[in-house]
Short mmCIF file of C-alpha atoms in Angstrom, two decimals:
data_model
loop_
_atom_site.label_atom_id
_atom_site.label_comp_id
_atom_site.label_asym_id
_atom_site.label_seq_id
_atom_site.Cartn_x
_atom_site.Cartn_y
_atom_site.Cartn_z
CA MET S 1 -6.59 4.02 8.72
CA GLY S 2 -10.14 4.41 9.60
CA VAL S 3 -12.52 3.70 6.51
CA VAL S 4 -15.43 5.91 5.48
CA ASN S 5 -17.63 3.72 3.20
CA VAL S 6 -19.85 6.13 0.95
CA THR S 7 -22.00 3.60 -0.29
CA PRO S 8 -25.05 1.80 0.14
CA ASP S 9 -23.89 -1.69 -0.19
CA SER S 10 -20.64 -2.18 1.49
CA PHE S 11 -20.33 -5.62 3.15
CA SER S 12 -20.19 -4.14 7.15
CA ASP S 13 -21.91 -0.69 6.90
CA GLY S 14 -23.47 -0.18 3.63
CA GLY S 15 -25.67 3.04 3.75
CA ARG S 16 -24.66 4.00 7.18
CA TRP S 17 -22.72 7.09 5.82
CA PHE S 18 -24.12 7.59 2.30
CA ASP S 19 -24.93 11.22 3.03
CA THR S 20 -22.02 13.81 2.50
CA ALA S 21 -22.45 15.35 5.85
CA THR S 22 -23.03 11.99 7.82
CA ALA S 23 -20.17 10.47 6.28
CA VAL S 24 -17.63 13.69 7.11
CA LYS S 25 -19.15 13.56 10.76
CA HIS S 26 -18.07 9.94 10.86
CA GLY S 27 -14.55 10.70 9.31
CA LEU S 28 -13.90 13.24 12.05
CA ASP S 29 -15.15 10.61 14.50
CA LEU S 30 -12.83 8.54 13.51
CA VAL S 31 -10.01 10.70 14.09
CA GLY S 32 -11.13 11.60 17.17
CA GLU S 33 -11.21 7.83 18.22
CA GLY S 34 -7.67 7.62 16.91
CA ALA S 35 -7.27 7.25 13.16
CA ASP S 36 -4.13 8.76 11.69
CA LEU S 37 -5.52 8.64 8.13
CA VAL S 38 -9.05 8.20 6.73
CA ASP S 39 -9.93 6.23 3.73
CA VAL S 40 -12.82 7.48 1.94
CA GLY S 41 -14.45 4.89 -0.68
CA GLY S 42 -17.63 5.42 -3.03
CA GLU S 43 -17.47 1.86 -4.53
CA SER S 44 -18.14 -1.40 -2.79
CA THR S 45 -15.31 -4.24 -3.27
CA ARG S 46 -17.22 -7.03 -1.46
CA PRO S 47 -17.46 -10.25 -3.16
CA GLY S 48 -19.96 -10.35 -5.99
CA ALA S 49 -20.57 -6.46 -6.16
CA ALA S 50 -21.25 -4.90 -8.84
CA ARG S 51 -19.57 -1.87 -10.34
CA VAL S 52 -20.93 1.65 -9.98
CA ASP S 53 -20.89 4.26 -12.52
CA GLU S 54 -17.65 6.56 -12.67
CA SER S 55 -19.94 9.54 -12.47
CA GLU S 56 -21.66 8.29 -9.31
CA GLU S 57 -18.60 7.35 -7.79
CA LEU S 58 -17.22 10.92 -8.05
CA ARG S 59 -20.50 12.16 -6.51
CA ARG S 60 -20.05 10.12 -3.28
CA VAL S 61 -16.51 10.60 -2.92
CA VAL S 62 -14.94 13.95 -3.83
CA PRO S 63 -17.53 16.16 -1.67
CA VAL S 64 -16.45 13.83 1.44
CA VAL S 65 -12.74 14.11 0.76
CA ARG S 66 -12.90 17.80 0.28
CA GLY S 67 -14.84 18.25 3.63
CA LEU S 68 -12.55 16.20 5.81
CA ALA S 69 -9.49 17.59 4.20
CA SER S 70 -10.66 21.26 4.86
CA GLU S 71 -10.92 20.04 8.52
CA GLY S 72 -7.30 19.15 8.44
CA VAL S 73 -7.88 15.31 8.28
CA THR S 74 -5.26 13.59 6.48
CA VAL S 75 -7.37 11.63 3.76
CA SER S 76 -6.66 8.74 1.41
CA VAL S 77 -8.96 7.97 -1.46
CA ASP S 78 -10.39 3.99 -1.95
CA THR S 79 -10.90 3.83 -5.51
CA MET S 80 -9.88 1.75 -8.85
CA ARG S 81 -10.57 4.59 -11.29
CA ALA S 82 -7.97 7.33 -12.21
CA ARG S 83 -10.58 9.82 -12.73
CA VAL S 84 -11.90 9.57 -9.36
CA ALA S 85 -8.03 9.48 -7.76
CA GLU S 86 -7.34 12.63 -9.60
CA GLN S 87 -10.40 14.81 -8.65
CA ALA S 88 -9.88 13.39 -5.06
CA ILE S 89 -6.33 14.40 -4.96
CA ALA S 90 -7.32 17.97 -6.12
CA ALA S 91 -9.96 17.81 -2.95
CA GLY S 92 -7.19 17.32 -0.86
CA ALA S 93 -6.55 13.30 -0.80
CA VAL S 94 -2.66 12.72 -0.23
CA LEU S 95 -3.04 9.02 -0.94
CA VAL S 96 -4.36 6.83 -3.36
CA ASN S 97 -5.28 3.21 -2.22
CA ASP S 98 -6.25 1.27 -5.20
CA VAL S 99 -7.34 -2.44 -4.55
CA SER S 100 -6.44 -3.47 -8.12
CA GLY S 101 -2.77 -1.78 -7.98
CA GLY S 102 -3.31 0.22 -11.09
CA GLN S 103 -4.61 -2.97 -13.01
CA ALA S 104 -8.46 -1.83 -13.23
CA ASP S 105 -7.77 1.53 -14.94
CA PRO S 106 -4.53 1.80 -17.31
CA ASP S 107 -4.65 5.39 -16.50
CA MET S 108 -4.37 5.13 -12.63
CA VAL S 109 -0.57 4.65 -12.54
CA PRO S 110 0.23 8.01 -14.64
CA VAL S 111 -2.16 9.86 -12.68
CA VAL S 112 -0.60 8.47 -9.56
CA ALA S 113 2.81 9.29 -10.97
CA ALA S 114 2.03 13.05 -12.00
CA ALA S 115 0.77 13.87 -8.58
CA GLU S 116 3.64 11.97 -6.24
CA VAL S 117 1.28 10.75 -3.76
CA PRO S 118 2.13 7.36 -2.17
CA PHE S 119 -0.02 4.47 -3.64
CA VAL S 120 -1.14 1.46 -2.01
CA VAL S 121 -0.53 -1.49 -4.12
CA MET S 122 -2.69 -4.54 -3.21
CA HIS S 123 -2.62 -8.34 -4.17
CA TRP S 124 -5.61 -8.32 -6.82
CA ARG S 125 -6.86 -10.97 -9.35
CA GLY S 126 -9.71 -9.41 -10.64
CA PHE S 127 -12.73 -7.96 -10.05
CA SER S 128 -15.39 -8.68 -7.25
CA GLU S 129 -17.69 -10.38 -9.51
CA SER S 130 -15.10 -13.24 -10.26
CA MET S 131 -12.46 -13.03 -7.44
CA ASN S 132 -13.66 -16.09 -5.68
CA SER S 133 -13.07 -18.52 -8.71
CA ARG S 134 -9.50 -16.90 -8.74
CA ALA S 135 -8.72 -18.15 -4.90
CA VAL S 136 -6.34 -21.39 -6.10
CA TYR S 137 -2.83 -21.29 -4.83
CA GLY S 138 -0.08 -23.63 -4.55
CA ASP S 139 1.96 -21.62 -1.75
CA VAL S 140 -0.32 -18.77 -1.07
CA VAL S 141 2.52 -16.55 0.73
CA ALA S 142 4.75 -17.55 -2.06
CA GLU S 143 2.63 -16.57 -5.06
CA VAL S 144 1.30 -13.42 -3.36
CA VAL S 145 4.64 -12.16 -2.86
CA ALA S 146 5.72 -12.74 -6.13
CA GLU S 147 2.73 -11.05 -7.74
CA LEU S 148 3.15 -8.28 -5.48
CA ARG S 149 6.91 -7.83 -6.71
CA ASP S 150 5.89 -8.15 -10.29
CA ARG S 151 2.97 -5.35 -9.83
CA MET S 152 5.55 -3.11 -7.95
CA ASP S 153 7.77 -3.50 -10.67
CA ALA S 154 5.21 -2.52 -13.28
CA VAL S 155 3.94 0.46 -11.45
CA VAL S 156 7.70 1.85 -11.09
CA ALA S 157 8.07 1.19 -14.73
CA GLY S 158 5.22 3.53 -15.02
CA GLY S 159 6.64 6.32 -13.32
CA VAL S 160 5.51 6.32 -9.54
CA ALA S 161 8.59 6.43 -7.54
CA PRO S 162 9.66 3.58 -5.37
CA GLU S 163 9.63 5.14 -2.50
CA ARG S 164 5.97 6.15 -2.49
CA LEU S 165 4.62 2.45 -2.76
CA VAL S 166 2.81 0.57 -0.03
CA ILE S 167 1.95 -2.91 -0.33
CA ASP S 168 -1.22 -4.84 0.97
CA PRO S 169 -1.58 -8.60 0.73
CA GLY S 170 -5.44 -7.98 -0.47
CA LEU S 171 -6.94 -10.34 2.50
CA GLY S 172 -10.39 -11.67 1.31
CA PHE S 173 -9.69 -10.92 -2.55
CA ALA S 174 -9.60 -14.13 -4.34
CA LYS S 175 -8.45 -15.66 -1.12
CA ASP S 176 -10.46 -18.04 1.25
CA ALA S 177 -9.87 -18.07 5.11
CA ALA S 178 -6.97 -20.42 4.98
CA HIS S 179 -5.31 -17.95 2.53
CA ASP S 180 -5.84 -15.06 4.93
CA LEU S 181 -4.76 -16.85 7.70
CA ALA S 182 -1.67 -18.06 6.46
CA LEU S 183 -0.66 -14.48 5.13
CA LEU S 184 -1.22 -13.21 8.66
CA ALA S 185 1.04 -15.76 9.95
CA ARG S 186 3.81 -14.77 7.44
CA LEU S 187 3.66 -11.08 7.31
CA ASP S 188 7.44 -11.43 7.53
CA ALA S 189 7.58 -12.85 4.15
CA LEU S 190 5.77 -9.68 2.88
CA HIS S 191 8.41 -7.59 4.47
CA SER S 192 11.08 -8.97 2.05
CA LEU S 193 9.38 -6.65 -0.58
CA GLY S 194 11.11 -4.00 1.33
CA ARG S 195 8.09 -1.42 1.25
CA PRO S 196 5.39 -0.15 4.26
CA LEU S 197 2.97 -2.94 4.74
CA LEU S 198 -1.05 -2.31 5.26
CA VAL S 199 -3.14 -4.69 6.60
CA ALA S 200 -6.96 -4.45 5.84
CA ALA S 201 -8.43 -7.32 7.75
CA SER S 202 -11.31 -5.57 9.22
CA ARG S 203 -14.77 -7.59 9.77
CA LYS S 204 -13.93 -9.69 6.69
CA ARG S 205 -15.33 -13.03 6.03
CA PHE S 206 -12.42 -15.24 7.49
CA LEU S 207 -12.71 -13.43 10.57
CA GLY S 208 -16.53 -14.50 11.03
CA ARG S 209 -15.22 -18.04 9.93
CA VAL S 210 -12.81 -18.26 12.85
CA LEU S 211 -15.22 -16.96 15.14
CA ALA S 212 -18.16 -19.09 14.13
CA GLY S 213 -16.67 -22.64 15.40
CA GLU S 214 -19.45 -24.90 14.27
CA GLY S 215 -22.28 -22.61 13.90
CA ALA S 216 -23.06 -19.22 11.63
CA PRO S 217 -20.48 -16.62 11.64
CA PRO S 218 -21.47 -13.42 13.43
CA PRO S 219 -22.70 -10.36 11.65
CA ALA S 220 -20.16 -8.30 10.29
CA ARG S 221 -20.21 -5.45 13.06
CA GLU S 222 -19.85 -8.04 15.86
CA ARG S 223 -16.10 -8.87 14.26
CA ASP S 224 -14.40 -5.79 16.00
CA ALA S 225 -12.95 -7.68 18.80
CA ALA S 226 -11.32 -9.79 16.24
CA THR S 227 -10.19 -7.03 14.10
CA ALA S 228 -8.53 -5.59 17.18
CA ALA S 229 -6.54 -9.10 17.88
CA VAL S 230 -5.38 -8.80 14.13
CA SER S 231 -4.44 -5.22 14.37
CA ALA S 232 -2.40 -6.02 17.62
CA LEU S 233 -0.73 -8.79 15.70
CA SER S 234 -0.21 -6.90 12.78
CA ALA S 235 1.71 -4.05 14.84
CA ARG S 236 3.99 -6.88 16.47
CA ALA S 237 4.66 -7.97 12.92
CA GLY S 238 5.66 -4.41 11.72
CA ALA S 239 2.84 -3.15 9.64
CA TRP S 240 2.80 0.35 8.77
CA ALA S 241 -0.98 0.72 9.03
CA VAL S 242 -3.99 -1.27 9.70
CA ARG S 243 -7.56 -0.46 7.65
CA VAL S 244 -10.40 -0.54 10.26
CA HIS S 245 -13.91 0.32 10.32
CA GLU S 246 -13.98 0.46 14.11
CA VAL S 247 -11.04 2.56 15.34
CA ARG S 248 -10.93 2.98 18.99
CA ALA S 249 -10.45 -0.88 19.80
CA THR S 250 -7.81 -1.20 17.44
CA ALA S 251 -6.19 2.10 18.39
CA ASP S 252 -5.95 0.75 21.84
CA ALA S 253 -4.73 -2.71 20.87
CA VAL S 254 -1.81 -1.34 18.98
CA ARG S 255 -0.83 0.76 21.64
CA VAL S 256 -0.81 -2.19 23.92
CA ALA S 257 1.27 -4.21 21.27
CA ARG S 258 3.79 -1.32 21.11
CA ALA S 259 4.04 -0.99 24.72
CA ILE S 260 4.90 -4.67 25.24
CA GLU S 261 7.41 -4.44 22.41
CA GLY S 262 8.94 -1.56 24.06
CA ALA S 263 9.37 -3.40 27.36
CA ALA S 264 11.33 -6.55 25.55
#
């Protein structure tokens, strides 16, 4: 899953693909580098980010979705708003990736249910402004699994077919570096939920902390090799997809992981 952020303020590439034509070209480039799916988002969810108006999110996202879909690209929409999801689906998106798992907008689950598209349910404890204060766990793996199970049940009760659910542990969302690493070390526990698993580690803070050692964390765009390492490990652990900003290194890493798996 390649990332196209149509935002001025995303943590790793804000502003680079803000123009519609540039964003569409970038999505096509990601496909050329090996992306199977392109995830288009118009609202930053980095820690501390303020929400964007719905009208602005629609203005950013829908033309890019339409442009990519018209080129035959498989497109997902990264949004917490039902109206954005609905219009993106009408423009050609075939999957909704909601970091709130349907909690931010009460209309999201009915919209997804009616559209009969796959729905990514991420582990989420609150909006970006406050999520860092919610990173408190006794056993992060057990609690994330339990909270995801509860959310899956609520989404299914709202009408979404269980076979359309994808789960995401929400790395970096109300979690510190130790929590993220613990979840990656125990992806097998997430498989107990019985649904495809999306891992979205690309360029995130915990990788910066790992790479920093005793020094300062490298900038987000210097974390792609570390991201590829997580992608390969996630592939070996049975992830359905990895969501990344730089596709080629991850596609190569996953290909090698698969080859080693096949030779075992």
